[in-house]
Amino acid sequence: MQAGDATPGGVAAGLCATCVHDRIVRSRRGSVFHLCRRSAADPSFPRYPRLPVLACRGYEPGGSGGGGAGELPGAPRAAVE
């Protein structure tokens, strides 16, 4: 996945798509959000940044485009092709 690729919600996440601090959160209604885990330790980082993120001082490459840890129990999951 490249930095400008679309996320499961269809919105280009920019740097978040490949950042180790990104976690994809899905609501019960199917909305997709990108949670910046850096915001837990440093409040200067927005918890849910406006996408696409084109520049970020906390960016660290190596993420896999989110992760399922933030999914709500019982939330519908996207089909993997």
XYZ file of N, CA and C in Angstrom:
243
model
N 0.851 -1.185 0.000
C 0.000 0.000 0.000
C 0.885 1.233 0.000
N 0.536 2.199 -0.806
C 1.286 3.440 -0.847
C 0.576 4.488 -0.015
N 1.286 5.553 0.345
C 0.759 6.568 1.258
C -0.555 7.178 0.796
N -0.824 7.233 -0.479
C -2.052 7.851 -0.960
C -3.174 6.871 -1.233
N -2.946 5.576 -0.979
C -3.950 4.562 -1.268
C -5.201 4.749 -0.429
N -6.312 4.294 -0.971
C -7.587 4.377 -0.256
C -7.622 3.352 0.867
N -8.288 3.711 1.932
C -8.454 2.832 3.079
C -9.767 2.081 2.928
N -10.092 1.182 3.852
C -11.346 0.442 3.735
C -12.578 1.324 3.592
N -12.530 2.548 4.074
C -13.669 3.452 3.941
C -13.707 4.176 2.612
N -12.679 4.003 1.771
C -12.639 4.620 0.467
C -11.981 5.986 0.435
N -11.472 6.473 1.573
C -10.828 7.779 1.653
C -9.321 7.573 1.701
N -8.572 8.348 0.917
C -7.120 8.255 0.966
C -6.641 8.762 2.318
N -5.877 7.943 3.033
C -5.432 8.302 4.379
C -4.098 9.019 4.376
N -3.415 9.047 3.252
C -2.105 9.688 3.206
C -1.102 8.902 4.017
N -0.333 9.598 4.843
C 0.714 8.958 5.632
C 0.165 7.953 6.636
N -1.031 8.172 7.115
C -1.613 7.262 8.114
C -1.670 5.823 7.604
N -1.850 5.646 6.309
C -1.992 4.313 5.736
C -0.777 3.429 5.986
N 0.387 4.036 6.194
C 1.605 3.247 6.395
C 2.316 3.576 7.696
N 1.644 4.237 8.617
C 2.267 4.644 9.882
C 2.041 3.587 10.961
N 3.059 3.346 11.773
C 2.942 2.368 12.856
C 1.985 2.832 13.942
N 1.674 4.107 14.008
C 0.799 4.646 15.049
C -0.675 4.667 14.642
N -0.974 4.275 13.415
C -2.345 4.287 12.914
C -3.091 3.029 13.351
N -4.347 3.216 13.727
C -5.224 2.078 14.000
C -6.571 2.386 13.371
N -7.058 1.487 12.543
C -8.353 1.675 11.908
C -9.442 1.266 12.893
N -10.404 2.162 13.056
C -11.534 1.922 13.949
C -12.797 1.921 13.096
N -13.577 0.857 13.209
C -14.829 0.751 12.455
C -16.004 0.859 13.418
N -16.975 1.669 13.057
C -18.174 1.811 13.889
C -19.163 0.699 13.547
N -20.152 0.558 14.368
C -21.191 -0.448 14.114
C -21.962 -0.147 12.829
N -21.981 1.111 12.444
C -22.690 1.501 11.219
C -21.815 1.397 9.978
N -20.584 0.969 10.130
C -19.706 0.774 8.990
C -18.778 1.929 8.667
N -18.822 3.005 9.445
C -17.897 4.120 9.214
C -16.487 3.695 9.604
N -15.507 4.250 8.922
C -14.108 3.915 9.174
C -13.367 5.173 9.590
N -12.617 5.077 10.682
C -11.842 6.199 11.206
C -10.406 5.750 11.429
N -9.478 6.703 11.355
C -8.070 6.422 11.630
C -7.704 7.047 12.964
N -7.408 6.212 13.941
C -7.005 6.661 15.266
C -5.490 6.788 15.305
N -5.002 7.957 15.703
C -3.566 8.157 15.883
C -3.224 7.777 17.318
N -2.505 6.672 17.493
C -2.168 6.206 18.840
C -1.154 7.112 19.525
N -0.485 7.975 18.778
C 0.425 8.953 19.398
C -0.345 9.939 20.258
N -1.609 10.156 19.938
C -2.421 11.122 20.681
C -2.622 10.711 22.137
N -2.469 9.440 22.461
C -2.632 8.975 23.843
C -1.530 9.518 24.750
N -0.316 9.625 24.224
C 0.821 10.100 25.013
C 1.122 11.577 24.790
N 0.744 12.096 23.626
C 1.048 13.481 23.278
C -0.213 14.157 22.742
N -0.868 14.977 23.562
C -2.125 15.597 23.135
C -2.002 16.577 21.969
N -0.784 16.901 21.545
C -0.639 17.790 20.392
C -0.981 17.062 19.086
N -1.050 15.729 19.129
C -1.464 14.959 17.956
C -2.977 14.784 18.012
N -3.668 15.042 16.897
C -5.119 14.847 16.906
C -5.457 13.364 17.012
N -6.464 13.054 17.800
C -6.856 11.653 17.978
C -7.316 11.050 16.646
N -8.155 11.776 15.942
C -8.630 11.354 14.624
C -8.291 12.464 13.635
N -7.120 12.386 12.980
C -6.691 13.473 12.088
C -7.555 13.577 10.833
N -7.626 14.790 10.302
C -8.327 15.025 9.040
C -7.511 14.379 7.918
N -8.182 13.615 7.084
C -7.513 12.894 6.003
C -7.652 13.642 4.688
N -6.702 13.502 3.791
C -5.471 12.734 3.913
C -4.395 13.504 4.677
N -3.605 12.795 5.446
C -2.488 13.404 6.170
C -1.297 13.415 5.217
N -0.847 14.615 4.859
C 0.251 14.757 3.900
C 1.587 15.024 4.572
N 1.561 15.530 5.800
C 2.788 15.792 6.559
C 2.479 15.569 8.033
N 3.394 14.879 8.738
C 3.188 14.621 10.161
C 4.546 14.435 10.822
N 4.793 15.195 11.881
C 6.084 15.094 12.568
C 6.223 13.789 13.342
N 5.132 13.086 13.582
C 5.181 11.826 14.319
C 5.146 10.591 13.444
N 5.160 10.792 12.126
C 5.065 9.661 11.199
C 6.250 8.721 11.335
N 5.948 7.435 11.463
C 6.968 6.385 11.457
C 6.489 5.300 10.507
N 7.206 5.089 9.403
C 6.771 4.077 8.434
C 6.845 2.675 9.020
N 6.063 1.807 8.455
C 6.113 0.416 8.874
C 4.767 -0.149 9.250
N 3.746 0.676 9.231
C 2.412 0.186 9.557
C 1.840 -0.605 8.403
N 0.842 -1.394 8.699
C 0.215 -2.220 7.671
C -1.145 -1.679 7.269
N -1.351 -0.406 7.468
C -2.624 0.165 7.078
C -3.679 0.042 8.149
N -3.274 0.039 9.371
C -4.258 0.012 10.447
C -4.093 -1.169 11.359
N -5.016 -2.068 11.321
C -5.025 -3.206 12.221
C -6.408 -3.347 12.789
N -6.738 -4.521 13.177
C -8.084 -4.794 13.643
C -8.317 -4.521 15.105
N -7.311 -4.120 15.856
C -7.459 -3.968 17.297
C -8.513 -2.952 17.683
N -8.815 -2.006 16.810
C -9.771 -0.977 17.164
C -11.195 -1.257 16.733
N -11.440 -2.419 16.155
C -12.779 -2.718 15.700
C -13.698 -2.968 16.878
N -14.899 -2.492 16.763
C -15.886 -2.725 17.803
C -16.392 -4.155 17.717
N -16.653 -4.793 18.859
C -17.202 -6.148 18.820
C -18.534 -6.152 18.079
N -18.692 -7.109 17.217
C -19.939 -7.215 16.473
C -20.027 -6.306 15.265
N -18.995 -5.496 15.030
C -19.007 -4.597 13.874
C -18.799 -5.407 12.602
N -19.466 -5.035 11.520
C -19.268 -5.766 10.272
C -17.848 -5.577 9.768
N -17.287 -6.634 9.234
C -15.920 -6.571 8.722
C -15.949 -6.517 7.208
N -14.987 -5.816 6.663
C -14.886 -5.710 5.213
C -14.361 -7.023 4.654
N -14.869 -7.425 3.528
C -14.397 -8.645 2.889
C -13.010 -8.413 2.322
N -12.150 -9.388 2.481
C -10.787 -9.301 1.963
C -10.744 -10.029 0.637
N -10.268 -9.338 -0.391
C -10.204 -9.944 -1.724
C -8.810 -10.380 -2.042
